[in-house]
Coordinates of C-alpha atoms in Angstrom, one line a residue:
X1 CA 149.2 -205.0 17.7
X2 CA 148.3 -201.9 19.5
X3 CA 151.5 -200.1 18.2
X4 CA 150.6 -200.0 14.5
X5 CA 147.1 -199.0 15.2
X6 CA 148.2 -196.2 17.4
X7 CA 150.8 -195.0 14.7
X8 CA 148.1 -195.1 12.0
X9 CA 145.7 -193.0 14.1
X10 CA 148.5 -190.5 14.8
X11 CA 149.5 -190.2 11.2
X12 CA 145.9 -189.7 9.9
X13 CA 144.8 -186.0 10.0
X14 CA 141.7 -185.3 12.0
X15 CA 138.7 -183.8 10.4
X16 CA 139.0 -180.8 12.6
X17 CA 142.6 -180.1 11.6
X18 CA 141.7 -180.5 7.9
X19 CA 138.9 -178.0 8.2
X20 CA 141.1 -175.6 10.0
X21 CA 143.7 -175.8 7.2
X22 CA 141.1 -175.1 4.6
X23 CA 139.9 -172.0 6.4
X24 CA 143.4 -170.6 6.7
X25 CA 144.0 -171.1 3.0
X26 CA 140.8 -169.3 2.1
X27 CA 141.4 -166.6 4.7
X28 CA 144.6 -165.2 3.1
X29 CA 143.6 -162.8 0.3
X30 CA 147.2 -161.7 0.0
X31 CA 149.2 -164.9 -0.1
X32 CA 152.5 -163.1 -0.9
X33 CA 152.4 -161.4 2.5
X34 CA 153.0 -164.7 4.3
X35 CA 156.0 -165.4 2.1
X36 CA 157.5 -162.0 2.8
X37 CA 156.8 -162.4 6.5
X38 CA 158.7 -165.7 6.6
X39 CA 161.7 -164.2 4.8
X40 CA 161.8 -161.1 7.0
X41 CA 161.4 -163.0 10.2
X42 CA 164.2 -165.4 9.3
X43 CA 166.7 -162.5 8.9
X44 CA 166.1 -160.6 12.1
X45 CA 164.3 -161.5 15.3
X46 CA 163.5 -157.8 16.1
X47 CA 161.9 -157.2 12.7
X48 CA 160.2 -160.5 13.0
X49 CA 158.6 -159.5 16.3
X50 CA 157.4 -156.2 14.7
X51 CA 155.9 -158.2 11.8
X52 CA 154.2 -160.6 14.1
X53 CA 152.7 -157.6 16.0
X54 CA 151.4 -156.1 12.8
X55 CA 150.0 -159.4 11.7
X56 CA 148.0 -159.8 15.0
X57 CA 146.2 -156.5 14.3
X58 CA 143.7 -157.8 11.8
X59 CA 140.0 -157.8 11.0
X60 CA 137.9 -160.7 9.8
X61 CA 135.6 -160.0 6.8
X62 CA 133.6 -163.1 6.0
X63 CA 136.0 -165.9 5.3
X64 CA 139.0 -163.5 4.7
X65 CA 141.4 -162.1 7.2
X66 CA 143.0 -158.7 6.7
X67 CA 145.9 -157.6 8.9
X68 CA 147.9 -154.5 9.2
X69 CA 150.9 -156.4 7.9
X70 CA 148.9 -157.3 4.7
X71 CA 148.2 -153.6 4.2
X72 CA 151.8 -152.7 4.7
X73 CA 152.9 -155.2 2.1
X74 CA 150.3 -154.1 -0.4
X75 CA 151.3 -150.4 0.0
X76 CA 155.0 -151.2 -0.2
X77 CA 154.7 -153.4 -3.3
X78 CA 152.5 -150.8 -5.0
X79 CA 155.0 -148.0 -4.3
X80 CA 157.8 -150.1 -5.5
X81 CA 156.0 -151.2 -8.7
X82 CA 154.9 -147.6 -9.5
X83 CA 158.4 -146.3 -8.9
X84 CA 160.0 -148.9 -11.2
X85 CA 157.3 -148.4 -13.9
X86 CA 157.6 -144.6 -13.8
X87 CA 161.4 -144.8 -14.0
X88 CA 161.2 -147.3 -16.9
X89 CA 158.8 -145.0 -18.7
X90 CA 161.1 -142.0 -18.3
X91 CA 164.1 -144.0 -19.4
X92 CA 162.2 -145.3 -22.5
X93 CA 161.2 -141.7 -23.3
X94 CA 164.9 -140.5 -23.2
X95 CA 166.0 -143.4 -25.4
X96 CA 163.3 -142.8 -27.9
X97 CA 164.2 -139.0 -27.9
X98 CA 167.6 -140.0 -29.4
X99 CA 166.1 -142.0 -32.2
X100 CA 166.8 -139.8 -35.2
X101 CA 165.0 -142.1 -37.7
X102 CA 161.6 -141.5 -36.1
X103 CA 159.7 -138.2 -36.6
X104 CA 157.9 -136.5 -33.8
X105 CA 154.6 -138.3 -34.4
X106 CA 156.2 -141.8 -34.6
X107 CA 158.3 -141.1 -31.6
X108 CA 155.2 -140.0 -29.5
X109 CA 153.2 -143.0 -30.7
X110 CA 156.0 -145.4 -29.8
X111 CA 156.5 -143.8 -26.5
X112 CA 152.8 -144.2 -25.6
X113 CA 152.8 -147.8 -26.7
X114 CA 155.9 -148.7 -24.7
X115 CA 154.6 -146.8 -21.7
X116 CA 151.3 -148.8 -21.9
X117 CA 153.3 -152.1 -22.1
X118 CA 155.5 -151.2 -19.1
X119 CA 152.5 -150.3 -16.9
X120 CA 150.7 -153.5 -17.9
X121 CA 153.7 -155.6 -17.1
X122 CA 154.2 -153.8 -13.8
X123 CA 150.6 -154.4 -12.7
X124 CA 150.8 -158.1 -13.5
X125 CA 154.1 -158.4 -11.7
X126 CA 152.7 -156.6 -8.7
X127 CA 149.7 -159.0 -8.6
X128 CA 152.0 -162.0 -8.9
X129 CA 154.3 -160.7 -6.0
X130 CA 151.4 -160.1 -3.7
X131 CA 150.0 -163.5 -4.6
X132 CA 146.5 -162.2 -5.1
X133 CA 144.1 -164.9 -6.2
X134 CA 142.2 -163.4 -9.1
X135 CA 139.6 -166.2 -9.1
X136 CA 138.4 -164.9 -5.7
X137 CA 137.7 -161.5 -7.3
X138 CA 135.4 -162.8 -10.0
X139 CA 132.4 -160.9 -8.8
X140 CA 134.4 -157.8 -8.2
X141 CA 136.1 -158.0 -11.6
X142 CA 132.7 -158.4 -13.3
X143 CA 131.3 -155.3 -11.5
X144 CA 134.5 -153.4 -12.3
X145 CA 134.3 -154.4 -16.0
X146 CA 130.7 -153.2 -16.0
X147 CA 131.8 -149.9 -14.5
X148 CA 134.4 -149.5 -17.1
X149 CA 131.9 -150.2 -19.8
X150 CA 129.6 -147.4 -18.6
X151 CA 131.6 -145.0 -16.5
X152 CA 134.9 -145.1 -18.3
X153 CA 133.7 -145.5 -21.8
X154 CA 134.7 -142.0 -22.8
X155 CA 138.1 -142.3 -21.2
X156 CA 139.0 -145.5 -23.2
X157 CA 137.4 -144.0 -26.3
X158 CA 139.7 -140.9 -26.0
X159 CA 142.7 -143.2 -25.5
X160 CA 142.0 -145.2 -28.6
X161 CA 141.2 -141.9 -30.5
X162 CA 144.6 -140.4 -29.5
X163 CA 146.4 -143.5 -30.7
X164 CA 144.5 -143.4 -34.0
X165 CA 145.3 -139.7 -34.5
X166 CA 149.0 -140.4 -34.0
X167 CA 148.9 -143.4 -36.3
X168 CA 147.3 -141.6 -39.3
X169 CA 149.3 -138.3 -38.6
X170 CA 146.2 -136.2 -39.3
X171 CA 146.9 -134.1 -36.2
X172 CA 150.3 -134.0 -34.6
X173 CA 152.2 -131.8 -32.1
X174 CA 153.2 -128.5 -33.7
X175 CA 150.2 -128.3 -36.1
X176 CA 148.1 -125.2 -36.2
X177 CA 144.4 -125.9 -36.2
X178 CA 141.3 -123.7 -36.1
X179 CA 138.5 -124.4 -33.6
X180 CA 135.3 -122.9 -32.3
X181 CA 135.1 -122.4 -28.5
X182 CA 132.1 -122.9 -26.3
X183 CA 131.0 -119.2 -26.8
X184 CA 131.0 -119.7 -30.6
X185 CA 134.1 -117.6 -31.2
X186 CA 136.3 -118.8 -34.0
X187 CA 140.0 -119.0 -33.0
X188 CA 143.1 -120.9 -33.8
X189 CA 146.1 -122.3 -31.9
X190 CA 149.1 -124.7 -32.0
X191 CA 149.0 -128.2 -30.7
X192 CA 151.5 -128.6 -27.8
X193 CA 150.9 -132.3 -26.9
X194 CA 148.6 -135.2 -27.5
X195 CA 147.8 -136.8 -24.2
X196 CA 145.9 -140.0 -23.2
X197 CA 142.6 -138.1 -22.7
X198 CA 142.9 -134.8 -24.5
X199 CA 144.9 -132.6 -26.9
X200 CA 146.5 -129.5 -25.5
X201 CA 145.9 -126.5 -27.8
X202 CA 147.6 -123.1 -27.0
X203 CA 146.2 -119.9 -28.7
X204 CA 148.0 -116.7 -29.3
X205 CA 146.7 -115.1 -26.1
X206 CA 148.2 -118.1 -24.1
X207 CA 144.8 -119.7 -23.5
X208 CA 145.2 -123.4 -23.3
X209 CA 142.3 -125.6 -24.6
X210 CA 142.1 -129.2 -23.6
X211 CA 140.1 -130.8 -26.4
X212 CA 139.0 -134.5 -26.0
X213 CA 140.6 -136.7 -28.6
X214 CA 137.2 -138.0 -29.7
X215 CA 136.1 -134.4 -30.7
X216 CA 139.0 -134.1 -33.1
X217 CA 137.9 -137.3 -34.8
X218 CA 134.2 -136.7 -34.9
X219 CA 134.0 -132.9 -35.6
X220 CA 135.4 -131.0 -38.5
X221 CA 138.8 -129.5 -37.9
X222 CA 140.8 -127.0 -39.9
X223 CA 144.4 -128.1 -40.0
X224 CA 146.5 -125.2 -41.3
X225 CA 149.7 -127.2 -41.5
X226 CA 148.6 -130.7 -42.5
X227 CA 150.1 -130.9 -46.0
X228 CA 151.6 -127.3 -46.2
X229 CA 152.4 -124.6 -43.7
X230 CA 151.5 -121.8 -46.1
X231 CA 148.5 -119.9 -45.0
X232 CA 146.7 -117.1 -47.0
X233 CA 145.5 -114.0 -45.1
X234 CA 142.9 -111.6 -46.5
X235 CA 143.1 -107.9 -45.8
X236 CA 140.0 -105.9 -46.8
X237 CA 140.5 -102.3 -47.9
X238 CA 138.0 -99.6 -49.1
X239 CA 139.1 -96.5 -51.0
X240 CA 136.9 -93.5 -52.2
X241 CA 135.2 -93.7 -55.6
X242 CA 137.2 -90.6 -56.7
X243 CA 140.5 -92.4 -56.2
X244 CA 142.9 -93.7 -58.9
X245 CA 142.2 -97.4 -58.7
X246 CA 145.4 -98.5 -60.4
X247 CA 147.5 -96.3 -58.1
X248 CA 145.6 -97.7 -55.1
X249 CA 146.4 -101.3 -56.2
X250 CA 150.1 -100.4 -56.5
X251 CA 150.1 -99.0 -53.0
X252 CA 148.4 -102.0 -51.6
X253 CA 151.0 -104.4 -53.2
X254 CA 153.8 -102.2 -52.0
X255 CA 152.4 -102.2 -48.4
X256 CA 152.0 -106.0 -48.5
X257 CA 155.6 -106.6 -49.8
X258 CA 157.0 -104.4 -47.1
X259 CA 156.0 -106.8 -44.3
X260 CA 158.8 -109.2 -43.4
X261 CA 156.6 -112.3 -42.7
X262 CA 154.8 -112.0 -46.1
X263 CA 156.2 -114.5 -48.6
X264 CA 157.6 -113.5 -51.9
X265 CA 156.3 -116.7 -53.5
X266 CA 153.4 -117.0 -53.8
X267 CA 153.4 -113.2 -54.3
X268 CA 150.8 -110.8 -52.8
X269 CA 147.7 -110.1 -54.9
X270 CA 145.0 -107.5 -54.9
X271 CA 141.4 -108.2 -56.0
X272 CA 138.6 -105.7 -56.5
X273 CA 135.9 -107.2 -54.4
X274 CA 132.8 -105.0 -54.8
X275 CA 131.4 -101.5 -55.1
X276 CA 130.6 -100.9 -51.5
X277 CA 128.4 -98.2 -49.9
X278 CA 131.3 -96.0 -49.0
X279 CA 133.7 -96.7 -51.8
X280 CA 135.5 -99.3 -53.9
X281 CA 136.2 -102.5 -51.9
X282 CA 139.5 -104.3 -52.4
X283 CA 141.0 -107.5 -50.8
X284 CA 144.7 -107.9 -50.4
X285 CA 145.8 -111.6 -50.3
X286 CA 149.2 -112.4 -48.7
X287 CA 150.8 -115.6 -47.8
X288 CA 152.7 -116.6 -44.6
X289 CA 154.5 -119.8 -43.6
X290 CA 154.4 -119.3 -39.8
X291 CA 150.7 -119.2 -38.7
X292 CA 151.6 -120.1 -35.1
X293 CA 153.1 -116.5 -34.8
X294 CA 149.6 -115.1 -35.5
X295 CA 147.7 -113.6 -38.4
X296 CA 146.2 -110.4 -36.9
X297 CA 149.6 -108.8 -36.5
X298 CA 150.4 -109.4 -40.2
X299 CA 147.1 -107.7 -41.2
X300 CA 147.8 -104.8 -38.9
X301 CA 151.3 -104.2 -40.4
X302 CA 149.9 -104.2 -43.9
X303 CA 147.2 -101.7 -43.0
X304 CA 149.6 -99.4 -41.1
X305 CA 152.0 -99.2 -44.0
X306 CA 149.1 -98.7 -46.5
X307 CA 147.8 -95.8 -44.4
X308 CA 151.1 -94.0 -44.7
X309 CA 151.3 -94.6 -48.4
X310 CA 147.8 -93.4 -49.0
X311 CA 148.4 -90.2 -47.1
X312 CA 151.6 -89.5 -49.1
X313 CA 149.7 -90.0 -52.4
X314 CA 146.6 -88.0 -51.5
X315 CA 144.2 -91.0 -51.2
X316 CA 141.8 -90.4 -48.3
X317 CA 140.0 -93.0 -46.3
X318 CA 136.3 -92.9 -47.3
X319 CA 133.7 -91.8 -44.8
X320 CA 130.1 -93.0 -44.6
X321 CA 127.9 -90.9 -47.0
X322 CA 124.1 -90.6 -46.7
X323 CA 121.6 -88.9 -49.2
X324 CA 118.6 -87.3 -47.5
X325 CA 115.5 -86.9 -49.6
X326 CA 112.7 -84.6 -48.3
X327 CA 109.2 -84.8 -49.7
X328 CA 107.4 -81.5 -50.7
X329 CA 104.4 -81.5 -48.4
X330 CA 102.4 -78.7 -46.8
X331 CA 103.9 -79.4 -43.4
X332 CA 107.4 -79.3 -44.9
X333 CA 106.7 -75.9 -46.6
X334 CA 105.5 -74.5 -43.3
X335 CA 108.6 -75.6 -41.5
X336 CA 110.8 -74.1 -44.2
X337 CA 108.9 -70.8 -44.1
X338 CA 109.2 -70.8 -40.3
X339 CA 112.9 -71.3 -40.5
X340 CA 113.2 -68.5 -43.1
X341 CA 111.2 -66.1 -40.9
X342 CA 113.4 -66.9 -37.9
X343 CA 116.5 -66.2 -40.0
X344 CA 115.1 -62.9 -41.2
X345 CA 114.4 -61.9 -37.5
X346 CA 118.0 -62.7 -36.5
X347 CA 119.5 -60.9 -39.4
X348 CA 117.3 -57.9 -40.3
X349 CA 118.2 -55.8 -43.3

């Protein structure tokens, strides 16, 4: 009779053993490290001894135990996951680059969506390999979500804005847009790339502006190549009042047509703008199809050619003219008399 009772007592777990097992289960924040430790130790005794040594170097934080082996596993898995995700993203970019049916905007949008999917899957796989219990991180995830809501609101807003810009094709790489910088100076540049946070805009003087994606959706933007790449340039010119207006217009048209970048159709035109203070004001209108190459150089070429043609045909550049009116007062007559007397003294008869 004593045998069965003894066997039953031996088979039943003691309260102390049960409590200890529960503590060990709760104390492993990285459950995957134990599985990896078992596999590595089974393959080599030397490596197993090293792993055991790393596992003994640990700290206790509340009910959780963190060892140097856990840290090594986390760093190794993260490095492996990041490497695989980065390689997969690069491979997908190369594959999409060969897709001839997609234009540049569609290719860039697809690339970003595929890259976002790859990184999401990589993070989930890394969490699963490490065996991290997400339920134990409920408080941390809530605080992290709150931090995202306040601190990273602009970042996620720019990410969504960049995707929307690529979807509606309002702004795409290669477009030439006009912006106003922080100093209030109006300038233009070509979009090089649309990133997750900002758009890279390069101006003619090789200044690169990083404009947040949200700014391009909220603020007004001049897109010079949205529906057509043709851009009209205005070149102001002033000629003297005594000039032959018809001849001046012919010379302006000849100077505009001589510039290589000026389009034949639409043809250059000349408008009489106003009667200015120094002469007759004209505006030469020319069209170009490559605004990314600059507009100031086109205006300069037109004016230099026009300068030569005006000199050959006797048309001079007007100078500022001022009319001075003197009132006849007693003081003015005294000054005139004094000047006359001084002149007579210098040149006696």
